[in-house]
Coordinates of C-alpha atoms in Angstrom, one line a residue:
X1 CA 3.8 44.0 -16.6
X2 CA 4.1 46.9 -14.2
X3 CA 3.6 47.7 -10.7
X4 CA 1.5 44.1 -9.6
X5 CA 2.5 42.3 -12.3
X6 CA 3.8 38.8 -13.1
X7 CA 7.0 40.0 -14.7
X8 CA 7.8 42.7 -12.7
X9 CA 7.8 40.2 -9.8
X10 CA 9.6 37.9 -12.0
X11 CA 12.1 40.5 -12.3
X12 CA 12.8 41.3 -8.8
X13 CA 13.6 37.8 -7.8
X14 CA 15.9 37.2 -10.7
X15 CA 17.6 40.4 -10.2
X16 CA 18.5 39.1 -6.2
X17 CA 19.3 35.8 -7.9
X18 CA 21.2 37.1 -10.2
X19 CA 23.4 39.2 -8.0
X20 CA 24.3 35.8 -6.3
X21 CA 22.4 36.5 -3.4
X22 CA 19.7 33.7 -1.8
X23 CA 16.3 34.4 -2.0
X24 CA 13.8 34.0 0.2
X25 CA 10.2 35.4 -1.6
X26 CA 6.9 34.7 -0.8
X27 CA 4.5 35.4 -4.0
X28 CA 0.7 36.4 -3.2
X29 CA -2.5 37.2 -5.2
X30 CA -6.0 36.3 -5.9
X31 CA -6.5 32.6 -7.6
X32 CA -5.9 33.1 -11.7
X33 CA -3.9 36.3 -10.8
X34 CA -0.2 34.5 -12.7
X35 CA 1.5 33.0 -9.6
X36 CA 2.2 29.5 -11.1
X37 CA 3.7 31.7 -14.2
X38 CA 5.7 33.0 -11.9
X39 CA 6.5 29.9 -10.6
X40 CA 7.4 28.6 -14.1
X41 CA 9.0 31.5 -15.5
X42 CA 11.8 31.0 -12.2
X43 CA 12.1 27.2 -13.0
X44 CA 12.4 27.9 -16.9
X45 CA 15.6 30.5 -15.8
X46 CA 17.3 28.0 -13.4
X47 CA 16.7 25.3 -15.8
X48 CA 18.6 27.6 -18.7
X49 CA 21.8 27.9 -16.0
X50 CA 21.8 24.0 -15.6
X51 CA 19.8 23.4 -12.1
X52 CA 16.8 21.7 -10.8
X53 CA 13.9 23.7 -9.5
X54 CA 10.8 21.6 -7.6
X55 CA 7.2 22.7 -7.0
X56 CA 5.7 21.3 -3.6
X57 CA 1.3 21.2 -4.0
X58 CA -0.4 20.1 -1.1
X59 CA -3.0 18.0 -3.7
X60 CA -2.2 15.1 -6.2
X61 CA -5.2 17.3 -8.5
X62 CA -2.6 20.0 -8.2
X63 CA 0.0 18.7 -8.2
X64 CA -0.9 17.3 -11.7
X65 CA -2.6 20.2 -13.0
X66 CA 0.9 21.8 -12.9
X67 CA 2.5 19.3 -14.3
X68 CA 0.7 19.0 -17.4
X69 CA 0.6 23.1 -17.7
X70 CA 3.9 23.1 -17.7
X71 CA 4.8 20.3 -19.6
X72 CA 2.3 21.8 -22.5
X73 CA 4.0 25.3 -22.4
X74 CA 7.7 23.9 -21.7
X75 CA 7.3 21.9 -24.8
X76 CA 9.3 24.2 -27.2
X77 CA 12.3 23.4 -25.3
X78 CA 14.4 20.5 -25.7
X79 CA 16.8 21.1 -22.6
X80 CA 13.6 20.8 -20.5
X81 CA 12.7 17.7 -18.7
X82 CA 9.5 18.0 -16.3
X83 CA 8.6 14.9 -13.8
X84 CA 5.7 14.3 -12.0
X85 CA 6.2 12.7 -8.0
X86 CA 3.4 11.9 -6.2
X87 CA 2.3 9.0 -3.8
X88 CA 0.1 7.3 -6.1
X89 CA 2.6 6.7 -9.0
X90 CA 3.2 2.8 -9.8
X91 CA 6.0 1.6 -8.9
X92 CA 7.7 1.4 -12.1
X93 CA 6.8 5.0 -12.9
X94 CA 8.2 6.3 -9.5
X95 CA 11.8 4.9 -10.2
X96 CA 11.9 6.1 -13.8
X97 CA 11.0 10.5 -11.7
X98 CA 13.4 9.0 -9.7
X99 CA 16.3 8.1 -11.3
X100 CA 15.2 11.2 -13.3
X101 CA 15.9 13.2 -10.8
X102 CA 19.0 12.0 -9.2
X103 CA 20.8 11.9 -12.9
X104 CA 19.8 15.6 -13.3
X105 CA 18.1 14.8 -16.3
X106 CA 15.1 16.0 -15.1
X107 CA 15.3 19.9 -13.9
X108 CA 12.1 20.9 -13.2
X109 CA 10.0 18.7 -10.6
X110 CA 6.4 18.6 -9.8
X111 CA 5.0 16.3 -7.2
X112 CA 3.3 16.5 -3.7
X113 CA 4.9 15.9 -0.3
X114 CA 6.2 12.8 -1.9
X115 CA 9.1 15.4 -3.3
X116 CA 10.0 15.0 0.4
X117 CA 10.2 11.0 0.7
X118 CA 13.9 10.5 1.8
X119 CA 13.9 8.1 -2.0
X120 CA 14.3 11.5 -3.8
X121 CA 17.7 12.8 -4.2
X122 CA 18.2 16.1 -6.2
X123 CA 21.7 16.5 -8.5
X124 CA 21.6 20.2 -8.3
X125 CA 18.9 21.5 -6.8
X126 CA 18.2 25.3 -6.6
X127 CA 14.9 26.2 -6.3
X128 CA 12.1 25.2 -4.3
X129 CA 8.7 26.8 -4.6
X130 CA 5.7 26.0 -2.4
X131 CA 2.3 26.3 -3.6
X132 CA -0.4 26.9 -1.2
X133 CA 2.0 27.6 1.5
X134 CA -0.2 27.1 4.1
X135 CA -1.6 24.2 3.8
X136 CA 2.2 22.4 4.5
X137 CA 3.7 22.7 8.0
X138 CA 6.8 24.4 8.6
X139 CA 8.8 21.0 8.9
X140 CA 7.8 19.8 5.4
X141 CA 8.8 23.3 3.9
X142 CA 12.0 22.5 6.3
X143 CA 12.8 19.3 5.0
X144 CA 12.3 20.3 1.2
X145 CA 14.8 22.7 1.8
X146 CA 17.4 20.2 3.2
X147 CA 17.2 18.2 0.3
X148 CA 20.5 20.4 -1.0
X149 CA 24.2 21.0 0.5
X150 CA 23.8 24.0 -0.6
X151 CA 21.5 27.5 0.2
X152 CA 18.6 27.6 -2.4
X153 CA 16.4 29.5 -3.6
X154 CA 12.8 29.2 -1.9
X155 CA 9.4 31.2 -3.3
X156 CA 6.1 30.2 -1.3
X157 CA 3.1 30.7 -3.0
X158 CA -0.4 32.1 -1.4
X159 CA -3.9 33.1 -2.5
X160 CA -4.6 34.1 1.4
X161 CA -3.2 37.5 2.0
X162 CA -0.7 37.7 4.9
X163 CA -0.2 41.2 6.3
X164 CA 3.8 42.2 6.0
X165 CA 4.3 42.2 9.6
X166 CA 2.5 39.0 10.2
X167 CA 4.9 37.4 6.8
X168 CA 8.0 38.9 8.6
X169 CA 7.7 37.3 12.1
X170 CA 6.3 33.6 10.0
X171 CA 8.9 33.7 7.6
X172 CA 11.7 36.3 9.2
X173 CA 13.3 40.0 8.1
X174 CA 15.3 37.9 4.8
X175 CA 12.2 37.2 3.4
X176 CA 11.1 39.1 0.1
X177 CA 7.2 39.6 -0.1
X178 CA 5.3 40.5 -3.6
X179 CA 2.1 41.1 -4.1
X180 CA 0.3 40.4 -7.8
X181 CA -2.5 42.6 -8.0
X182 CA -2.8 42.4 -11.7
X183 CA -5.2 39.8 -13.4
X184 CA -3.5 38.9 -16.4
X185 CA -5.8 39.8 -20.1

């Protein structure tokens, strides 16, 4: 906690969400440094207000790997229902995250580009977070984004430091940047 820390970044973003106003963040630190708990700390408070959040990784390894973290820690909570999308799921599988996701039964998604495919249709989406930001062009970051009727919430995620002026003119003045310089214990 702190200055640099996971929940103080936490904080910041749910205080601009909470004040009803659309964020626009973009979450850096070293690798290990707590940005994916930031990541699931945000989907865990739109989940609690009755909305879907989806992570974007540029890897079906990663993709996974978040999946299964946050189905382990997310366990304790029976409201929570996590999905996996990806472009190697069987067919079968896929329709299940699908209809999943279109019911709103599942609130917190986790897949690769696939969460893109023009087959997945959100209930009430409000967050989008993008892991390795950089490694997905500005289209697909686009197109996750117009997966909603509405303005959401959107965090992009980087271990490669970005100087502020070079963030502003890539992601414009709205845009909210935190830096985690805090290794967790």
């Amino acid at each position: 906690d702190g200055e640099g820390g996971q929940l103080s970044v936490v904080r910041s973003i749910y205080k601009k969400m909470r004040a009803g106003k659309r964020t626009s963040s973009l979450v850096q630190g070293d690798v290990g440094c707590g940005k994916t708990m930031v990541a699931l700390l945000l989907m865990l408070i739109m989940a609690e207000n009755g909305y879907q959040s989806v992570l974007m990784a540029p890897t079906n390894v990663l993709a996974k790997q978040h999946y299964e973290e946050f189905t382990s820690r997310l366990a304790m909570f029976p409201f929570i229902k996590t999905v996996l999308v990806n472009g190697s799921m069987k067919k079968k599988e896929k329709e299940k995250a699908i209809n999943a996701i279109k019911s709103g039964e599942a609130n917190i998604i986790v897949g690769t580009h696939a969460v893109i495919s023009k087959d997945i249709e959100f209930k009430n989406l409000a967050l989008s977070i993008v892991d390795e930001e950089h490694r997905f062009g500005v289209a697909q970051r686009r197109l996750l984004n117009e997966k909603t009727s509405g303005s959401i919430h959107t965090v992009t995620m980087s271990a490669t430091p970005i100087p502020r002026s070079l963030g502003m003119s890539i992601y414009g003045e709205d845009t909210d940047i935190y830096n985690i310089t805090q290794m967790p214990a």
